[in-house]
Coordinates of N, CA, C and O in Angstrom, one line a residue:
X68 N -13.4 -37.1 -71.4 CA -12.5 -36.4 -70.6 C -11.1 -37.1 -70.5 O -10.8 -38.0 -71.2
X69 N -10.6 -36.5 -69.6 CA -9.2 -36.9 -69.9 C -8.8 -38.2 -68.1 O -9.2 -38.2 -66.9
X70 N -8.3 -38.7 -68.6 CA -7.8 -39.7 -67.5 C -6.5 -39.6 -66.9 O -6.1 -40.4 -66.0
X71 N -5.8 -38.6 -67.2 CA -5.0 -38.5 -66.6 C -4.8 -38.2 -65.0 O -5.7 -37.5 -64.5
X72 N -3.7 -38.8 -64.1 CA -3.7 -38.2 -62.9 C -2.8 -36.6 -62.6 O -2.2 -36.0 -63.4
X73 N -3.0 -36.2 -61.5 CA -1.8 -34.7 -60.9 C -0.5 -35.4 -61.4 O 0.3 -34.7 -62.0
X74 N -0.3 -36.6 -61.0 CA 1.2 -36.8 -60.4 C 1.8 -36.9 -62.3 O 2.7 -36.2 -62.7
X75 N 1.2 -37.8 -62.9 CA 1.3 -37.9 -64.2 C 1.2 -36.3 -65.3 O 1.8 -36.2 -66.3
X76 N 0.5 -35.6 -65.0 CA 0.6 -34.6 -65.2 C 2.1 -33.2 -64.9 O 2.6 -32.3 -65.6
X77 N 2.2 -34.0 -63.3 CA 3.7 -33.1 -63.0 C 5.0 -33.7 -63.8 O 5.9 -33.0 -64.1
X78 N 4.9 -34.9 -64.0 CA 5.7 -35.6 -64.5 C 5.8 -35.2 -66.5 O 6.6 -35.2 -67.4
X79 N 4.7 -34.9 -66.3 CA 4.5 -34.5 -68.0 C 5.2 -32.8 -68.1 O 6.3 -32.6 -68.5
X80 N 4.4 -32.1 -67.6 CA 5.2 -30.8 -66.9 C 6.6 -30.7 -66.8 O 7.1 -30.1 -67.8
X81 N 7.2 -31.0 -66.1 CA 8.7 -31.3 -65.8 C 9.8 -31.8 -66.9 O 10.9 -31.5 -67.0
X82 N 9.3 -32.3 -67.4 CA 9.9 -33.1 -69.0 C 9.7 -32.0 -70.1 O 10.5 -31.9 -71.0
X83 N 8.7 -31.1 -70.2 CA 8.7 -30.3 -71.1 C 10.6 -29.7 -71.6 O 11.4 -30.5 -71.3
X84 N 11.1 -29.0 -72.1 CA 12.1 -28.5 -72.7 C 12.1 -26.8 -72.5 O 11.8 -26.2 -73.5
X85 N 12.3 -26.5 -72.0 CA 12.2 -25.4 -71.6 C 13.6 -24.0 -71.6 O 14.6 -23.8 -70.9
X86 N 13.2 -23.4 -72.5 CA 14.4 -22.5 -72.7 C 15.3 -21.6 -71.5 O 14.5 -21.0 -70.7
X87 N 16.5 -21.4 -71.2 CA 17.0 -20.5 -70.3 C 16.3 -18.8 -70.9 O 16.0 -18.1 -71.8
X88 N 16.6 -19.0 -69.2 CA 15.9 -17.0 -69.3 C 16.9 -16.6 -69.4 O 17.7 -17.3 -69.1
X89 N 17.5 -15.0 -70.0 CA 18.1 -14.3 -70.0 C 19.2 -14.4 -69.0 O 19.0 -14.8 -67.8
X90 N 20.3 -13.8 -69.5 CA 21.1 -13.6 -68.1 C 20.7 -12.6 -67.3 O 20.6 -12.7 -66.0
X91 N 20.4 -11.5 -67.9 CA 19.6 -9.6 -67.3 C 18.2 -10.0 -66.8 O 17.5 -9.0 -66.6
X92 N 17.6 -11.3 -66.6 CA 16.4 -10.9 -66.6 C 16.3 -10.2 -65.6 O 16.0 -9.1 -65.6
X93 N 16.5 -11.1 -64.3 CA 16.7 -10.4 -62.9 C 16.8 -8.5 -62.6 O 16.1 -7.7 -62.0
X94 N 17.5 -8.4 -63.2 CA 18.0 -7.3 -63.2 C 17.3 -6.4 -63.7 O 17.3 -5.3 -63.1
X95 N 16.6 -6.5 -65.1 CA 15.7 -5.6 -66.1 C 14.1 -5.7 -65.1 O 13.4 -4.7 -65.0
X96 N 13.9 -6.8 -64.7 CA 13.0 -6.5 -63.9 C 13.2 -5.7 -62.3 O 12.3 -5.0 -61.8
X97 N 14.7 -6.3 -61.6 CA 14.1 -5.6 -60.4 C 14.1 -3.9 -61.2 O 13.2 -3.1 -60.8
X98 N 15.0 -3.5 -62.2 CA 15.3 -2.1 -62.8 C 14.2 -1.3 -62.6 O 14.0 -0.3 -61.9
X99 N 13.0 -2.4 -64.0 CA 12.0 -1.6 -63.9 C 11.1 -1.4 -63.0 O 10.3 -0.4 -63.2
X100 N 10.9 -2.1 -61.7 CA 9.7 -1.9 -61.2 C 10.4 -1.5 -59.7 O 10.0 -0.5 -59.2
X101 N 11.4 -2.2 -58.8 CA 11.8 -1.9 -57.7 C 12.4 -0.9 -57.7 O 11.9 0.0 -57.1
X102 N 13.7 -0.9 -58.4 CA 14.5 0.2 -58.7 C 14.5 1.7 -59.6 O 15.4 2.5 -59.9
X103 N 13.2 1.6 -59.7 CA 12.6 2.5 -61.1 C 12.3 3.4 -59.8 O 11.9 3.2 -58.6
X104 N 12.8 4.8 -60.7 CA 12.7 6.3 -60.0 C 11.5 7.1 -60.8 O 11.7 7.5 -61.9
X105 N 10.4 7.4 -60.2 CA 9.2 8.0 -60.9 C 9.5 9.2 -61.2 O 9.9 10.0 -60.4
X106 N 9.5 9.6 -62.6 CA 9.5 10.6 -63.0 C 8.6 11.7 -61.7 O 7.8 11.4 -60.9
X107 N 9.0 12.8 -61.8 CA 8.9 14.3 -60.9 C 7.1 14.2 -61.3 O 6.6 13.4 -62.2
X108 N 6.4 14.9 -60.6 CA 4.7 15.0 -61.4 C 5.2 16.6 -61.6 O 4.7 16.9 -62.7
X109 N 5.8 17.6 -61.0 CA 6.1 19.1 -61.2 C 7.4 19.1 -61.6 O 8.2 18.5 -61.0
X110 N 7.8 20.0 -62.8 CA 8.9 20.4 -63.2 C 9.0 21.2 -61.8 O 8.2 21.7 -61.0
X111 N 10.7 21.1 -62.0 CA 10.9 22.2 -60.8 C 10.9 23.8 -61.3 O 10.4 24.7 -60.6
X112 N 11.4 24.0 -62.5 CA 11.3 25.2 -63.1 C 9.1 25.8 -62.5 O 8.5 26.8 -62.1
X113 N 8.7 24.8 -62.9 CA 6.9 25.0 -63.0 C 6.8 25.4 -61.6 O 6.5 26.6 -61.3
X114 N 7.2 24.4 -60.5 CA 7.3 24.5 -59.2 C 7.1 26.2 -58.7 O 6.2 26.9 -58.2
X115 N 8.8 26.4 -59.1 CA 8.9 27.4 -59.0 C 8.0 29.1 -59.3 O 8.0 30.1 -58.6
X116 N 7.7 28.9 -60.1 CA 7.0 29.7 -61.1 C 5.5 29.8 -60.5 O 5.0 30.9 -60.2
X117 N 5.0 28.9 -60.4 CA 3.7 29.0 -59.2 C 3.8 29.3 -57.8 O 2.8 29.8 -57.3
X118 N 4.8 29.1 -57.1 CA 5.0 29.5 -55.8 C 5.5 31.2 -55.9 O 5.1 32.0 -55.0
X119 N 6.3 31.6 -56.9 CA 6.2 33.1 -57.0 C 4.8 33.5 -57.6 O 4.4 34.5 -57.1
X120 N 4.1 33.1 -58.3 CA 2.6 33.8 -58.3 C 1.9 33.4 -57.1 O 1.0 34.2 -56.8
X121 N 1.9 32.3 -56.4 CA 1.2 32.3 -55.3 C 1.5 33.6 -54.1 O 0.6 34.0 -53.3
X122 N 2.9 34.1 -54.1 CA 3.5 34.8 -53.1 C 3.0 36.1 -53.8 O 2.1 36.8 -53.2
X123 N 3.2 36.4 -54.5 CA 2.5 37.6 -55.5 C 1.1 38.0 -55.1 O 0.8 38.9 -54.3
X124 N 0.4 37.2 -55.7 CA -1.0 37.4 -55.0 C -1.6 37.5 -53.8 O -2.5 38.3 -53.5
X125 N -1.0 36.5 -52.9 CA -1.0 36.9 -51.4 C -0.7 38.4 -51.3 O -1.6 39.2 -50.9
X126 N 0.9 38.8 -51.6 CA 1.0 40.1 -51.3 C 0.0 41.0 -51.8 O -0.7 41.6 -51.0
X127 N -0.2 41.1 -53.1 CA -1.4 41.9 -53.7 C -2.4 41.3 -52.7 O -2.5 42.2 -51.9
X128 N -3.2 40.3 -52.3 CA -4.2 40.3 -51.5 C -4.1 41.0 -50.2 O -4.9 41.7 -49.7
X129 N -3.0 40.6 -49.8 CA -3.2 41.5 -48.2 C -2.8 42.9 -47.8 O -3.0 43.5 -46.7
X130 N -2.1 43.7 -49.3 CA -2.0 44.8 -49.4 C -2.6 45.8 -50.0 O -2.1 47.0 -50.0
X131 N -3.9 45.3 -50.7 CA -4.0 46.2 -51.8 C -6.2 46.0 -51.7 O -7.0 45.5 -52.4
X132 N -6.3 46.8 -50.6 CA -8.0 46.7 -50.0 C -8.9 46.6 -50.9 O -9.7 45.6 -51.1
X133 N -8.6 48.4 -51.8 CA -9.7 48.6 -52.4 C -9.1 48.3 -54.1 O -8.0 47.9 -54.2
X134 N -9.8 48.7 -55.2 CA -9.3 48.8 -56.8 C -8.2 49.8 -56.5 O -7.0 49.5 -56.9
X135 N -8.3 50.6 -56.1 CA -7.5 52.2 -56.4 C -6.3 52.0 -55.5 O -5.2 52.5 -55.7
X136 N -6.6 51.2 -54.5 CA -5.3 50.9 -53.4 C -4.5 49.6 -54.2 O -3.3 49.4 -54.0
X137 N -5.2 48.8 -55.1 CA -4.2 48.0 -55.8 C -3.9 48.1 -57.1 O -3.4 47.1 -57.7
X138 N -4.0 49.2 -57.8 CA -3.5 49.8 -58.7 C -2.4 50.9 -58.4 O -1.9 51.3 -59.4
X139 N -2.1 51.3 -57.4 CA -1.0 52.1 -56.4 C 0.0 51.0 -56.4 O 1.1 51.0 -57.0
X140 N -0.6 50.2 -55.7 CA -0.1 48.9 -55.4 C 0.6 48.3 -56.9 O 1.9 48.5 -56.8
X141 N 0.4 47.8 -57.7 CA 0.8 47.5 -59.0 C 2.2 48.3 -59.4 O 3.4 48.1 -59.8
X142 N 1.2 49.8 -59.2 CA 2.1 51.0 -60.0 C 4.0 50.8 -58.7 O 5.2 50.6 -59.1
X143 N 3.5 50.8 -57.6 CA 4.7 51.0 -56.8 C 5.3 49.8 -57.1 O 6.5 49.9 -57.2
X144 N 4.8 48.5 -57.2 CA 5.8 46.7 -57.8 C 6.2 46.9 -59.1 O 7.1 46.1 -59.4
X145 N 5.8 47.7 -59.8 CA 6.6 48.2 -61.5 C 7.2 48.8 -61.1 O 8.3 48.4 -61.5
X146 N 7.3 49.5 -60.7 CA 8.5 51.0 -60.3 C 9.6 50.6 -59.7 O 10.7 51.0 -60.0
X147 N 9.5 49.5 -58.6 CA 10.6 48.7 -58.0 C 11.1 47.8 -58.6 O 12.3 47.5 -58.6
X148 N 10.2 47.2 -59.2 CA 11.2 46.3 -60.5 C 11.6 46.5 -61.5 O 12.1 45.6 -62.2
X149 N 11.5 47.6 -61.9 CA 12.4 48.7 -63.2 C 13.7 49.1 -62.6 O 14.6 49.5 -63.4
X150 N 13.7 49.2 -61.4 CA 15.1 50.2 -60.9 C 16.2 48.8 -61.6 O 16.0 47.6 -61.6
X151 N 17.2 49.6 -62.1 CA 18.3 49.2 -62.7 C 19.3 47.5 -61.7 O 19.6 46.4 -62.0
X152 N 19.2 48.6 -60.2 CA 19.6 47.3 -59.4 C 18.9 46.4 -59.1 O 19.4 45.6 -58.4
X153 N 17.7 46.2 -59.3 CA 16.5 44.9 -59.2 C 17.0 44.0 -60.0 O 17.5 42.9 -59.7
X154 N 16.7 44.5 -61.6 CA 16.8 44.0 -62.7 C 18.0 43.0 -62.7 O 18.0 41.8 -63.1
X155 N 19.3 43.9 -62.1 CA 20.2 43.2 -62.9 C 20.8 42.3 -61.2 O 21.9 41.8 -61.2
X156 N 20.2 42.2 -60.3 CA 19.7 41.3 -59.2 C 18.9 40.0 -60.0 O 19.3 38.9 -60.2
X157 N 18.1 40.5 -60.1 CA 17.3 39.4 -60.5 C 17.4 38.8 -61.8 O 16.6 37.8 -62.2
X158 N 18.4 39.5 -62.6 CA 18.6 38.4 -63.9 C 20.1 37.7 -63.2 O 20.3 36.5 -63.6
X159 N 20.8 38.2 -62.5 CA 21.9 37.3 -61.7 C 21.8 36.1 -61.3 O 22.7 35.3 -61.4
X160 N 20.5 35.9 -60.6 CA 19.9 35.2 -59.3 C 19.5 34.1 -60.3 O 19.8 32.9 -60.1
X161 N 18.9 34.3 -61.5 CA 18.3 33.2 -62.5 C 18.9 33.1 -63.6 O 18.4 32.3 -64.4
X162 N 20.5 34.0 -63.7 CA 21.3 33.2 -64.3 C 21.9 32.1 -63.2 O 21.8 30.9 -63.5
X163 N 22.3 32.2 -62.3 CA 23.0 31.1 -61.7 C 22.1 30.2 -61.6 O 22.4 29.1 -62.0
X164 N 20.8 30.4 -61.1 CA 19.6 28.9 -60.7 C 20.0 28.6 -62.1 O 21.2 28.6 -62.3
X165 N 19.4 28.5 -62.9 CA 19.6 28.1 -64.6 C 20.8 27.6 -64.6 O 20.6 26.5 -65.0
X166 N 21.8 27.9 -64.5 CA 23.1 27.4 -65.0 C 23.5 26.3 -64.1 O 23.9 25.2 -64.6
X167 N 23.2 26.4 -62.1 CA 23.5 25.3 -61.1 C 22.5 24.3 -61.7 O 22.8 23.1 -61.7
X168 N 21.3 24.7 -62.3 CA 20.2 23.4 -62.7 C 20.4 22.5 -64.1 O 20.2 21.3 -64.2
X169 N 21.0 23.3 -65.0 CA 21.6 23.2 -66.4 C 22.9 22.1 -66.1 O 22.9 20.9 -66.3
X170 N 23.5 22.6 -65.9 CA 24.7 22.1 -65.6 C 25.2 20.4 -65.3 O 24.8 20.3 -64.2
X171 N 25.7 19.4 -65.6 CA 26.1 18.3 -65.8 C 26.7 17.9 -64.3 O 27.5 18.7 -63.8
X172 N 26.1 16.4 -63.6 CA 26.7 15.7 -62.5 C 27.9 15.5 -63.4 O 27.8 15.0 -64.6
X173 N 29.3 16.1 -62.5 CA 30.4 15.4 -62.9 C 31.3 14.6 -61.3 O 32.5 14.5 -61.1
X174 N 30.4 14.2 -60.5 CA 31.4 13.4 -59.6 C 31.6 12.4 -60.3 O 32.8 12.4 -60.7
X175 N 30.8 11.2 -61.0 CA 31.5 10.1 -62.2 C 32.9 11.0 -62.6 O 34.0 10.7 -62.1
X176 N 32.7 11.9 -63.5 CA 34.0 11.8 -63.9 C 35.2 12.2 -63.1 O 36.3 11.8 -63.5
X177 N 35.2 12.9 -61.9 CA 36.0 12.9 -60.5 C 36.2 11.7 -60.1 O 37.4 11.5 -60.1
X178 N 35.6 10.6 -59.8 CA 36.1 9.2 -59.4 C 36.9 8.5 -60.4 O 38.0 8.1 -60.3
X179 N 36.2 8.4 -61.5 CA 37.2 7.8 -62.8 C 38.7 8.4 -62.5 O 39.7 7.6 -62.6
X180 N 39.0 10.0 -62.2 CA 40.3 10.6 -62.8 C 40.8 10.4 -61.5 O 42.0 10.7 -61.4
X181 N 40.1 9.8 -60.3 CA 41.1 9.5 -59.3 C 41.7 8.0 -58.8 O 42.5 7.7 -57.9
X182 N 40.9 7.3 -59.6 CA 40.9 6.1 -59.6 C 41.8 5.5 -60.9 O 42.2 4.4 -61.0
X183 N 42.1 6.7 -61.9 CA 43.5 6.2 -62.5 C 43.1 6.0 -64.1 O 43.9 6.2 -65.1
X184 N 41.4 5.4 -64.4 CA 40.6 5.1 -65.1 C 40.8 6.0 -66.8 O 40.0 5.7 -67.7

């Protein structure tokens, strides 16, 4: 075995040569793990898209009793959503969501152009 003592041991330790760490290390670490923003678990587009079939079906559930009363039911939710002003309602409404979501943060470049930059 070995005969060495702790103290001779720290002393062996301490003398080693030991390379500097990065200048970023700090940084790349607090980045990744403190300052790290979790990806979404639901797209919001998905989000979306399930909460209008959840509301859908509810309505069809609580309006529509029997087969024949939800087939009425169907027939009258197609008929209202063919009228011309629905349509072009509702391709409006998801052109702008689409375009406000699409669309590029530009306050960065508002502080740059006021800051002279």
């Amino acid at each position: 075995m070995n005969d060495r003592t702790d103290d001779e041991l720290d002393r062996l330790l301490a003398a080693l040569p030991l390379e500097e760490p990065p200048a970023d290390l700090r940084a790349s670490i607090l980045a990744a793990t403190v300052q790290h923003v979790p990806a979404e678990p639901v797209d919001p587009w998905e989000a979306s898209a399930w909460g209008v079939l959840l509301a859908l079906a509810l309505w069809f559930v609580t309006h529509g009793s029997a087969f024949g009363g939800g087939v009425a039911l169907l027939e009258r939710g197609a008929f209202a959503l063919a009228q011309p002003a629905t349509l072009l309602w509702l391709t409006v409404g998801l052109a702008v969501a689409f375009a406000l979501s699409a669309a590029p943060d530009f306050s960065a470049g508002f502080n740059l152009a006021r800051k002279g930059h």
